[in-house]
Amino acid sequence: MKVIVVKDYDELSKVAAQMLIGEMFQRHERVNLAITAGTTPIGMYEKLVDEVKGKSYFDNVHYYNFDEIPYKSGCREGVTIGDLRELYFTPAEISEERIHILDGENYEEQDKRVAEAGGLDAILLGIGADGHYCGNLPGTTKFTDFTTKVVCDEAMKERIAPHFENRAETPDFYVTMGPRSVMNARHLILFASGKKKAKIMKAFVEGAITDEIPASILKLHPHLTVILDEEAAQFL
Amino acid sequence: MKVIVVKDYDELSKVAAQMLIGEMFQRHERVNLAITAGTTPIGMYEKLVDEVKGKSYFDNVHYYNFDEIPYKSGCREGVTIGDLRELYFTPAEISEERIHILDGENYEEQDKRVAEAGGLDAILLGIGADGHYCGNLPGTTKFTDFTTKVVCDEAMKERIAPHFENRAETPDFYVTMGPRSVMNARHLILFASGKKKAKIMKAFVEGAITDEIPASILKLHPHLTVILDEEAAQFL
Amino acid sequence: MKVIVVKDYDELSKVAAQMLIGEMFQRHERVNLAITAGTTPIGMYEKLVDEVKGKSYFDNVHYYNFDEIPYKSGCREGVTIGDLRELYFTPAEISEERIHILDGENYEEQDKRVAEAGGLDAILLGIGADGHYCGNLPGTTKFTDFTTKVVCDEAMKERIAPHFENRAETPDFYVTMGPRSVMNARHLILFASGKKKAKIMKAFVEGAITDEIPASILKLHPHLTVILDEEAAQFL
Amino acid sequence: MKVIVVKDYDELSKVAAQMLIGEMFQRHERVNLAITAGTTPIGMYEKLVDEVKGKSYFDNVHYYNFDEIPYKSGCREGVTIGDLRELYFTPAEISEERIHILDGENYEEQDKRVAEAGGLDAILLGIGADGHYCGNLPGTTKFTDFTTKVVCDEAMKERIAPHFENRAETPDFYVTMGPRSVMNARHLILFASGKKKAKIMKAFVEGAITDEIPASILKLHPHLTVILDEEAAQFL
């Protein structure tokens, strides 16, 4: 594990973008990246769009989402891929054949599909204040899980409901790459910004590896890079 | 994790030797291997000695022990390195400058030393019927530990005493690369032979990741190869 | 360039087999190997068949031929792939979907096809007494060529005619991966055995890089391993 | 070979900087970069200084110069290292122990020193209108050379004299990593800007591999990235 502490959110966004661009350039052959939706990467995608849009020299880069909350009716694509399109794929004009969608239908094929494509070169992850990453929330997946379906109890439904304008679309399950799927990537990049992440980052960096903090397992990866801004790193 | 099942101990020994030789050939620059003592590798070292002895084209290969039980008086080298010398280094005529000894004195420098040498390319591990690997026995190290000293209680002293002709030499501690040190290697190779390992291999391959089976954590490594003979694999 | 000198043809065959097996084990994902027909590898394939036949753990390994002399009538597969089947694919029971045939029809797609499959991990090459490798004979390809068709003049037809029982099948052209296609592989392994190769090996190892010795260009590859027996190395 | 064409010098500088930063981030262990002096990289170093200065997370990055024109009297460091200090090392505050100087005294040890440090991860090269790279000018080194000393004839002395305020300091020789030393790096990055490079870039990309254009040999490297601005690429 290498921990990089930067000044603020803007620098965090820049360094994360540099790291992904570095992955894109590392090989002329196909490069596979799994990337995160959410709020932390917003600044990074803004920078990344400028560097990637219209650049045919990045046509070797393929993208994966690592979790998905589907619409119950199946009327449209899921929440994660929708966010990724809005934040990055659409403004960066990533062609459809380079977007590899994980959804509620195909999740059982995800690990095989990724392996056959050569494996993930890198996966960019956020972390929740509760220690979750991807859809690996406390009490959901086990450390031994590959990509899996998580059945939502009422509390979980309540938690994910705000993603849906029409609450009736809240699904009974979501899907996520599990701990073993994530650990199979060649490079894990985890980033966190702001005071609200300071406590979990202390627990993550200095604390035990425990089910209660799902992300804690990632510390065992041979190539994990953690990027924090000063606020997120303040308790280290 | 890739599980390779072979017929018997002889084939296990051959495949493990092939895999280490493959690591030795993978680069012309320095290659770093951490290797195990014990009974499982005896057959492999016999084969390896034939392939390595007198071969100057393997002069780029450096060796590390990953745990050590020192003599209390310090009158001689520890148990592990002594075994490795007898099984492999001496008959294979490995020169002293390519043997990097971990012992009771220098264990705090082990992780830094390995990193500065470029990291471990591979680590060959056995597994105990209790799920231990290296000196990571149930109830000793934590998943977050790097190379560390384990203080021996009376039960542990009893357990390690048979290594010493003169029981007064039984030490109060031993040292071992911890879970995080092991997980930092680029390739983990774990092998097991015989009926007495069948139960733990089922638990390892199919069971949970838990402190009670220290080796279970290794399943999360992105490049773990498990070699089993049919007896060890019989419950899978 | 690393030059490995071994005692005799048998040891040469063993070391070449070890090196290929090392490549097969280096990754759990797909591994791509281009391998040579001819007389030098006969001993190696004998050993390799024993190690590979019936071993499902090598199902990730894919094979490529790097040149081909087609039958003029197209009545059957070409000379090279025919030899590779006889020497290796058939006795080792390599499944058809892991054999990627280069022939007179598809050669223009070869480089793209290889790149899309992730590139060649290794290519095993023999060398002729005239310094040729694959179908890169003096006076045929240029250093800048990728996979290409070589039109045969009468002298060349005379040279390749012995491959055909029915001389009327001698083709007007053959195909070969060119210098740049070969140099794109991650690991080049070149081997030579016997007195009849001693002179060219001296020129190869110690001499200039020149069109007159097509293989001389291979010395510039960042990861070239040369295996010679004592007879082939006698003038070094 | 992958050719990346960008709009102008500013974008060229940005992309080259991104590529080097990508190399720096690719591994937590030591990363070795050989970098160029001259005019082409001036814009890149300006950007790089901003990204690297004061960033302890780049302390794993080590730097090498790949050629040197020494002062005849030996009164001070050579021309190349002097330029690199001015352009990059000094403003970026690179610590002295991470600067590995090639000079007129130690050039015979350069290849061994680089190999023992793990080899070069990347080398950033400019190209002259005459097709030279590093100190490999037409008529000087041979394709088979490793790091070497080039004795200067009168024409060469005239050519390098402008580097010296006091012409009496013009040396009788310079040193350079030769073709084989350069080809041993894992990633070659060659960049060129402006109309004055357009003709040589056409010859480089589309022409033959020949002693007359020393850089032409680099096309044979398995991982060569070429960055050109539109002016330099205008004849492609």
PDB file of C-alpha atoms in Angstrom, chain A residues 1-2 4-6 11 14-15 18-19 21-22 25-28 50-51 55 57-58 60 187 222-225, chain D residues 1-2 4-6 11 14-15 18-19 21-22 25-28 50-51 55 57-58 60 187 222-225:
ATOM      1  CA  MET A   1       0.000   0.000   0.000  1.00  0.00           C
ATOM      2  CA  LYS A   2       1.251   3.438  -0.927  1.00  0.00           C
ATOM      3  CA  ILE A   4      -0.385   9.684  -1.324  1.00  0.00           C
ATOM      4  CA  VAL A   5      -1.586  12.764   0.533  1.00  0.00           C
ATOM      5  CA  VAL A   6      -2.385  15.819  -1.554  1.00  0.00           C
ATOM      6  CA  GLU A  11      -5.188  18.100  -6.513  1.00  0.00           C
ATOM      7  CA  LYS A  14      -5.637  15.794 -10.835  1.00  0.00           C
ATOM      8  CA  VAL A  15      -3.522  12.999  -9.366  1.00  0.00           C
ATOM      9  CA  GLN A  18      -2.823  11.316 -13.979  1.00  0.00           C
ATOM     10  CA  MET A  19      -2.840   7.815 -12.589  1.00  0.00           C
ATOM     11  CA  ILE A  21      -3.922   8.293 -17.902  1.00  0.00           C
ATOM     12  CA  GLY A  22      -0.729   6.494 -16.898  1.00  0.00           C
ATOM     13  CA  PHE A  25      -0.506   4.722 -21.820  1.00  0.00           C
ATOM     14  CA  GLN A  26       1.151   1.711 -20.228  1.00  0.00           C
ATOM     15  CA  ARG A  27       0.473  -0.622 -23.122  1.00  0.00           C
ATOM     16  CA  HIS A  28      -0.442  -0.298 -26.772  1.00  0.00           C
ATOM     17  CA  ASP A  50     -10.410  17.172 -21.459  1.00  0.00           C
ATOM     18  CA  GLU A  51      -7.558  14.720 -21.894  1.00  0.00           C
ATOM     19  CA  LYS A  55      -8.003  11.350 -28.639  1.00  0.00           C
ATOM     20  CA  TYR A  57      -4.634   7.217 -29.190  1.00  0.00           C
ATOM     21  CA  PHE A  58      -6.763   6.111 -26.259  1.00  0.00           C
ATOM     22  CA  ASN A  60      -7.189   0.847 -26.770  1.00  0.00           C
ATOM     23  CA  HIS A 187      -3.721  -2.096  -9.588  1.00  0.00           C
ATOM     24  CA  PRO A 222       0.183  -6.125  -3.604  1.00  0.00           C
ATOM     25  CA  HIS A 223      -0.425  -2.965  -5.601  1.00  0.00           C
ATOM     26  CA  LEU A 224      -2.822  -0.634  -3.811  1.00  0.00           C
ATOM     27  CA  THR A 225      -2.442   3.124  -4.128  1.00  0.00           C
TER      28      THR A 225
ATOM     29  CA  MET D   1       5.261   1.312 -32.693  1.00  0.00           C
ATOM     30  CA  LYS D   2       2.378   3.558 -31.807  1.00  0.00           C
ATOM     31  CA  ILE D   4       0.453   9.725 -31.477  1.00  0.00           C
ATOM     32  CA  VAL D   5      -0.151  12.952 -33.365  1.00  0.00           C
ATOM     33  CA  VAL D   6      -1.109  16.009 -31.320  1.00  0.00           C
ATOM     34  CA  GLU D  11       0.066  19.476 -26.394  1.00  0.00           C
ATOM     35  CA  LYS D  14       1.647  17.812 -22.054  1.00  0.00           C
ATOM     36  CA  VAL D  15       1.332  14.302 -23.472  1.00  0.00           C
ATOM     37  CA  GLN D  18       1.614  12.568 -18.855  1.00  0.00           C
ATOM     38  CA  MET D  19       3.487   9.573 -20.191  1.00  0.00           C
ATOM     39  CA  ILE D  21       4.138  10.609 -14.893  1.00  0.00           C
ATOM     40  CA  GLY D  22       2.392   7.381 -15.858  1.00  0.00           C
ATOM     41  CA  PHE D  25       3.101   5.827 -10.927  1.00  0.00           C
ATOM     42  CA  GLN D  26       3.306   2.358 -12.489  1.00  0.00           C
ATOM     43  CA  ARG D  27       5.109   0.785  -9.570  1.00  0.00           C
ATOM     44  CA  HIS D  28       5.702   1.592  -5.928  1.00  0.00           C
ATOM     45  CA  ASP D  50       4.939  21.635 -11.453  1.00  0.00           C
ATOM     46  CA  GLU D  51       3.817  18.038 -10.976  1.00  0.00           C
ATOM     47  CA  LYS D  55       5.959  15.481  -4.175  1.00  0.00           C
ATOM     48  CA  TYR D  57       5.283  10.212  -3.589  1.00  0.00           C
ATOM     49  CA  PHE D  58       7.681  10.363  -6.527  1.00  0.00           C
ATOM     50  CA  ASN D  60      10.829   6.119  -5.954  1.00  0.00           C
ATOM     51  CA  HIS D 187       9.477   1.592 -23.095  1.00  0.00           C
ATOM     52  CA  PRO D 222       8.341  -3.957 -29.021  1.00  0.00           C
ATOM     53  CA  HIS D 223       7.173  -0.927 -27.058  1.00  0.00           C
ATOM     54  CA  LEU D 224       7.971   2.291 -28.896  1.00  0.00           C
ATOM     55  CA  THR D 225       5.667   5.291 -28.612  1.00  0.00           C
TER      56      THR D 225
END
